[in-house]
PDB file of C-alpha atoms in Angstrom:
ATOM      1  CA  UNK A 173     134.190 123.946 -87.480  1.00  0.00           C
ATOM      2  CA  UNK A 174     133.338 124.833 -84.410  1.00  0.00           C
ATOM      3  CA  UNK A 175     132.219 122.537 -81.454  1.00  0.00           C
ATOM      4  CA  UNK A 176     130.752 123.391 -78.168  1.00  0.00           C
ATOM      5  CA  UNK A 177     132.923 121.454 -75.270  1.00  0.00           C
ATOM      6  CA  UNK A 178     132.917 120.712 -71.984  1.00  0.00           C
ATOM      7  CA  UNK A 179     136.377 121.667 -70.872  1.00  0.00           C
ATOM      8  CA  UNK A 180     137.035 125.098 -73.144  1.00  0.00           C
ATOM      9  CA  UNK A 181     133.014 126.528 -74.111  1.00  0.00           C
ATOM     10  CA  UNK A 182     132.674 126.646 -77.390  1.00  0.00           C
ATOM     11  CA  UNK A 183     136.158 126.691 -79.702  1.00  0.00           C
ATOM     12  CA  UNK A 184     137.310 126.110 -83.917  1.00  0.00           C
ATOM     13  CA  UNK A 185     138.709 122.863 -84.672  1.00  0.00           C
ATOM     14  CA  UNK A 186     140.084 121.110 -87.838  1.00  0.00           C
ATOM     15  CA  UNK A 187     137.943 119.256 -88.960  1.00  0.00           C
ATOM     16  CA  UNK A 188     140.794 116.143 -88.938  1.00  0.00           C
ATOM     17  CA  UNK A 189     140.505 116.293 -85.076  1.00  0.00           C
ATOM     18  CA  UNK A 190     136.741 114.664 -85.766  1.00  0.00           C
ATOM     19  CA  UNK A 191     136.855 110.904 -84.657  1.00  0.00           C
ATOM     20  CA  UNK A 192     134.195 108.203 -85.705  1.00  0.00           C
ATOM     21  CA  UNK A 193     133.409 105.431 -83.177  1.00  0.00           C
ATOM     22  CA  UNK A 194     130.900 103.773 -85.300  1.00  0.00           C
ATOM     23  CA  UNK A 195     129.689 101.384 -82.635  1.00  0.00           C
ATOM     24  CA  UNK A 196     130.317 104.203 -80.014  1.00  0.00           C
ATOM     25  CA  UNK A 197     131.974 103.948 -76.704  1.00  0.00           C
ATOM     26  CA  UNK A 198     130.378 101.415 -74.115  1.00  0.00           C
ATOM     27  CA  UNK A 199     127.599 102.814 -72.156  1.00  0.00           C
ATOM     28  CA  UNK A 200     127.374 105.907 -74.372  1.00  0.00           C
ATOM     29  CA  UNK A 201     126.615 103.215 -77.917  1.00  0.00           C
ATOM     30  CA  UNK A 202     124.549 106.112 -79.354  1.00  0.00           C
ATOM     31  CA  UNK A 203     126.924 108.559 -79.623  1.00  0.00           C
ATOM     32  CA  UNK A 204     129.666 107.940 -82.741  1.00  0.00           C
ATOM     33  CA  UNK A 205     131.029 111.492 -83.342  1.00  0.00           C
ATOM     34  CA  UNK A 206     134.083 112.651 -81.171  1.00  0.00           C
ATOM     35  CA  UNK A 207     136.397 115.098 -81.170  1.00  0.00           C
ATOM     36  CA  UNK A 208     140.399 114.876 -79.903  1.00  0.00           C
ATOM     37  CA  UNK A 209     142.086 117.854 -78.089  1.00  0.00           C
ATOM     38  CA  UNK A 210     144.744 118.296 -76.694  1.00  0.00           C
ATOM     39  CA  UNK A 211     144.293 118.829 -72.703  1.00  0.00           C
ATOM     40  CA  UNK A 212     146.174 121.727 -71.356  1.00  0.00           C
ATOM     41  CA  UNK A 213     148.001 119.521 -68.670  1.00  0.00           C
ATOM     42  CA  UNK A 214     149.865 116.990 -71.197  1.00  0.00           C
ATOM     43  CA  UNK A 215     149.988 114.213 -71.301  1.00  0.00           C
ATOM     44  CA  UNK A 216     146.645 114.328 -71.089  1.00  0.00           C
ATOM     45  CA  UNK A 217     143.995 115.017 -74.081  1.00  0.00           C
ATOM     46  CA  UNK A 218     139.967 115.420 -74.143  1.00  0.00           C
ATOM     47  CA  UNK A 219     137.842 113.200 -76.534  1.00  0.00           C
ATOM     48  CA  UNK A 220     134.278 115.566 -76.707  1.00  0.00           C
ATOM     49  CA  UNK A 221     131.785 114.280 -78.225  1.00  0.00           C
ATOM     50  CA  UNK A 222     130.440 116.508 -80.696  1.00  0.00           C
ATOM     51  CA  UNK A 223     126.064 115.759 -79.978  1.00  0.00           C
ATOM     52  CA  UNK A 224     126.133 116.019 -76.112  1.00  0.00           C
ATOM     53  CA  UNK A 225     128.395 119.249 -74.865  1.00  0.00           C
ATOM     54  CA  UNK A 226     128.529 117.676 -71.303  1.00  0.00           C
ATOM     55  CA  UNK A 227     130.191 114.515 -72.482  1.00  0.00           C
ATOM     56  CA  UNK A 228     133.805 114.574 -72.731  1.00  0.00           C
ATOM     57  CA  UNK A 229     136.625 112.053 -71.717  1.00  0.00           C
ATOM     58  CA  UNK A 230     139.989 112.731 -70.518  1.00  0.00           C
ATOM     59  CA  UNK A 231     142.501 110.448 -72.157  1.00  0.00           C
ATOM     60  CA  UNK A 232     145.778 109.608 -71.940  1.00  0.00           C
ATOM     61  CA  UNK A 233     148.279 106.973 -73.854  1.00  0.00           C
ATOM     62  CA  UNK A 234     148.998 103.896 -71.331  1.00  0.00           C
ATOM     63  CA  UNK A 235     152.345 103.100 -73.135  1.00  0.00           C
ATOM     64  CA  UNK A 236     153.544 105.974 -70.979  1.00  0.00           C
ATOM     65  CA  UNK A 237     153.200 104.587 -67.486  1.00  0.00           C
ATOM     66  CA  UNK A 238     152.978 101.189 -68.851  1.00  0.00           C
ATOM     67  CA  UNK A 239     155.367 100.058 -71.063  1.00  0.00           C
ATOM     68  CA  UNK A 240     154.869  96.905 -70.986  1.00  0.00           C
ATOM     69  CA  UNK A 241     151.036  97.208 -72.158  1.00  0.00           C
ATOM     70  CA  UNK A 242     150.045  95.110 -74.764  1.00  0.00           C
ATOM     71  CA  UNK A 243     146.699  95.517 -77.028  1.00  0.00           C
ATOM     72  CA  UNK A 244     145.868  92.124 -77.835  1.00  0.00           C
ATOM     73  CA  UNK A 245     142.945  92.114 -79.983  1.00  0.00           C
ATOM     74  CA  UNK A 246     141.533  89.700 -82.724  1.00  0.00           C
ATOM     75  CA  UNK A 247     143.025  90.932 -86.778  1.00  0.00           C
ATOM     76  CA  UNK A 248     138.824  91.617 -87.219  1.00  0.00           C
ATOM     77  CA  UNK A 249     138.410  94.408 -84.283  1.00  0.00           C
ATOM     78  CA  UNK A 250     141.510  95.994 -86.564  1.00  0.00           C
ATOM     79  CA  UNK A 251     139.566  95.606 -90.373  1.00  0.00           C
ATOM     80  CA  UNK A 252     136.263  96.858 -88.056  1.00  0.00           C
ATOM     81  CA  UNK A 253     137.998 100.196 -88.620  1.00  0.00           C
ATOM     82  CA  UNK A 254     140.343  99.983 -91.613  1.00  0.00           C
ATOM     83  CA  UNK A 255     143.442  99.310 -89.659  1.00  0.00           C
ATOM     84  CA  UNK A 256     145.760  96.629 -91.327  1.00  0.00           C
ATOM     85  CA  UNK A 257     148.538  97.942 -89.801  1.00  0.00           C
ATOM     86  CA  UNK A 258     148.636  97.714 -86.039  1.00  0.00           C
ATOM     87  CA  UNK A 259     151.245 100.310 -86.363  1.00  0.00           C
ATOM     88  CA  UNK A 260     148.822 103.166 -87.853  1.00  0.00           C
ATOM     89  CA  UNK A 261     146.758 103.243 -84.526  1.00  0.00           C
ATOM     90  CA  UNK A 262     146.613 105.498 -81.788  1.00  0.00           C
ATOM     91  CA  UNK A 263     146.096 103.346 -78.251  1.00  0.00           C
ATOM     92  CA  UNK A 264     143.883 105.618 -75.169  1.00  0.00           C
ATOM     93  CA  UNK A 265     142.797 104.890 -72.327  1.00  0.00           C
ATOM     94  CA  UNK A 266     139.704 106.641 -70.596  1.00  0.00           C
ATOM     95  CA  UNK A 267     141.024 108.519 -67.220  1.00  0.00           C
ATOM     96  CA  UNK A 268     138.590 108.730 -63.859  1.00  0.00           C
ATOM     97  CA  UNK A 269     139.395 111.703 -61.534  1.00  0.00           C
ATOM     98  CA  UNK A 270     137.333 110.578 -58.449  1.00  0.00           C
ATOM     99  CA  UNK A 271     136.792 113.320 -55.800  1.00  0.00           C
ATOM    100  CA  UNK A 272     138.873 111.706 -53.508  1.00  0.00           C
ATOM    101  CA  UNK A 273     141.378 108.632 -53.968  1.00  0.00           C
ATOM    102  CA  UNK A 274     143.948 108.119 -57.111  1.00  0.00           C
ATOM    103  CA  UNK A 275     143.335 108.948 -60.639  1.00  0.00           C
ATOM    104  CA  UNK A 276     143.194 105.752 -62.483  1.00  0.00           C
ATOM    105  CA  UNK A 277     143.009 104.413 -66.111  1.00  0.00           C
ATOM    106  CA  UNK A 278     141.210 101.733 -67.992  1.00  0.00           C
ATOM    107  CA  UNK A 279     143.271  99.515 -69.944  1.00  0.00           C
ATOM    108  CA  UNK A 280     140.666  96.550 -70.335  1.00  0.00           C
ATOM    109  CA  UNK A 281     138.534  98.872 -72.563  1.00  0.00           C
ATOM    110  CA  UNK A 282     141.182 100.969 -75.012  1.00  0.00           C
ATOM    111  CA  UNK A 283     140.165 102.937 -77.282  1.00  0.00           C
ATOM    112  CA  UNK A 284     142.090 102.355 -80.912  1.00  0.00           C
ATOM    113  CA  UNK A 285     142.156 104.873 -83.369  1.00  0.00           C
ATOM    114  CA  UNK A 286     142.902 104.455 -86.551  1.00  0.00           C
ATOM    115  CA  UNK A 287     145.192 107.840 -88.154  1.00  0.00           C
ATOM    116  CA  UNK A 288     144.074 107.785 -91.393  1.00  0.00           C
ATOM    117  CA  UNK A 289     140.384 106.860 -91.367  1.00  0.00           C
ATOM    118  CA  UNK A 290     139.903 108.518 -87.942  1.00  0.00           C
ATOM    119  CA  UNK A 291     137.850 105.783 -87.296  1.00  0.00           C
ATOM    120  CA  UNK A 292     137.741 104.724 -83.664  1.00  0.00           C
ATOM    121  CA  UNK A 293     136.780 101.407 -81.453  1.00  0.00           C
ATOM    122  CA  UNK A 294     136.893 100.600 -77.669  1.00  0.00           C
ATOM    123  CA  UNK A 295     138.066  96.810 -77.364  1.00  0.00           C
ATOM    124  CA  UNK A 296     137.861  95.056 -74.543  1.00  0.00           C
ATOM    125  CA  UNK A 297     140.996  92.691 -72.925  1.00  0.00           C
ATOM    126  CA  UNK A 298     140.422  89.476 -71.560  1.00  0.00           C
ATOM    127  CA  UNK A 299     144.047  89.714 -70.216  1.00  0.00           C
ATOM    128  CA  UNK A 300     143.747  89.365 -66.660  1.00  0.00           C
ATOM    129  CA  UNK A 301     147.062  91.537 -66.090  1.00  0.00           C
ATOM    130  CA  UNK A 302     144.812  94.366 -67.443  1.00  0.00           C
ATOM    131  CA  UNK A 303     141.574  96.093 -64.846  1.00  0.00           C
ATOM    132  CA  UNK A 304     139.503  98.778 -65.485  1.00  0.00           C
ATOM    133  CA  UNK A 305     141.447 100.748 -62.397  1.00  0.00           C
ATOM    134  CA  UNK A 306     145.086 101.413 -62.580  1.00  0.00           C
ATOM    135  CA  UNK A 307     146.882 103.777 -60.477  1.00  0.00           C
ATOM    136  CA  UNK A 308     148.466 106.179 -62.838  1.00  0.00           C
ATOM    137  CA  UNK A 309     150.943 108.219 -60.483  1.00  0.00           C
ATOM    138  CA  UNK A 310     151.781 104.958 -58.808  1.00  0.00           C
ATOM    139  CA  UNK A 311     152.404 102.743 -61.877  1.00  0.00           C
ATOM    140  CA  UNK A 312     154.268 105.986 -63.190  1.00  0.00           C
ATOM    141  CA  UNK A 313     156.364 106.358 -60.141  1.00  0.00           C
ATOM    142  CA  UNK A 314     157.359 102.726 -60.633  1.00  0.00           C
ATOM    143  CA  UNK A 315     158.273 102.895 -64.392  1.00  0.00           C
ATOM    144  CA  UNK A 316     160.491 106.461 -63.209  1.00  0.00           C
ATOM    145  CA  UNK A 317     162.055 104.036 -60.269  1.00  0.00           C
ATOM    146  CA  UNK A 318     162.975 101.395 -62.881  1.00  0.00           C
ATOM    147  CA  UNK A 319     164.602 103.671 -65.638  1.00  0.00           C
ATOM    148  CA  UNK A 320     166.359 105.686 -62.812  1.00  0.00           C
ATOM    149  CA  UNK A 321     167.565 102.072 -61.450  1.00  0.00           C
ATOM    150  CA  UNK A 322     168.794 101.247 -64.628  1.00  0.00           C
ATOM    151  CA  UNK A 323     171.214 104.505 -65.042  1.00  0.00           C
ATOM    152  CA  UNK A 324     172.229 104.435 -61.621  1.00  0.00           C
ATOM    153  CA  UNK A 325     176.120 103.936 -61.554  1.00  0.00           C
ATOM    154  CA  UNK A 326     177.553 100.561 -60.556  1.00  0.00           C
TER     155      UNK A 326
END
């Protein structure tokens, strides 16, 4: 199919990159049709919505400068979109690019996708360890310093 998009004009998909957020994103509730793309910087990736051509969110997967995050959700936000397995969901979290000052992520509000049903839901952490700004480079710097520390020679 193809889709009109913010970041690349107007390009053919498969249709299994389509996502389904049936009770939307927060702050954008309306809108339930997505699709995921791979950004050309990895490890980043776009999710454009498919209605609005403007709207478009840069993602990335907090498990790689956080490997200690943890998605603890109630078993219902799971069954909300078929997910029984845990294991069979893809974990995002919505990037900001401010003009000036750090790029940051959002890992109060994920967004969990299930693979097979491609049926998608932002939760929302009450874990206080998790804010709605975290320095990506930094944390990333940090998780580089601590695997580096941990092959250093004795």
């Amino acid at each position: 199919m193809k889709v009109a998009t913010k970041a690349y004009g107007i390009i053919e998909v498969d249709e299994r990159q389509k996502i389904t957020f049936p009770a939307g994103l927060f702050g954008f509730e309306g809108i339930r049709d997505y699709i995921l793309l791979d950004a050309e910087r990895q490890p980043f990736y776009w999710l454009q919505a498919l209605e609005v051509e403007e709207l478009a969110f840069i993602l990335i997967n907090p498990f790689l400068f956080r490997p200690d995050y943890e998605v603890e959700v109630d078993d219902g936000e799971f069954r909300e979109i078929g997910l029984s397995d845990p294991k069979m969901a893809l974990t995002f979290s919505i990037v900001t690019i401010p003009p000036e000052g750090p790029m940051t992520a959002n890992l109060q509000g994920p967004l969990i996708i299930n693979r097979e049903s491609r049926l998608g839901k932002q939760a929302i952490l009450t874990d206080t360890r998790w804010k709605t700004k975290h320095d990506i480079m930094e944390e990333l710097a940090s998780v580089k310093g601590t695997d580096a520390a941990k092959k250093a020679p004795c």
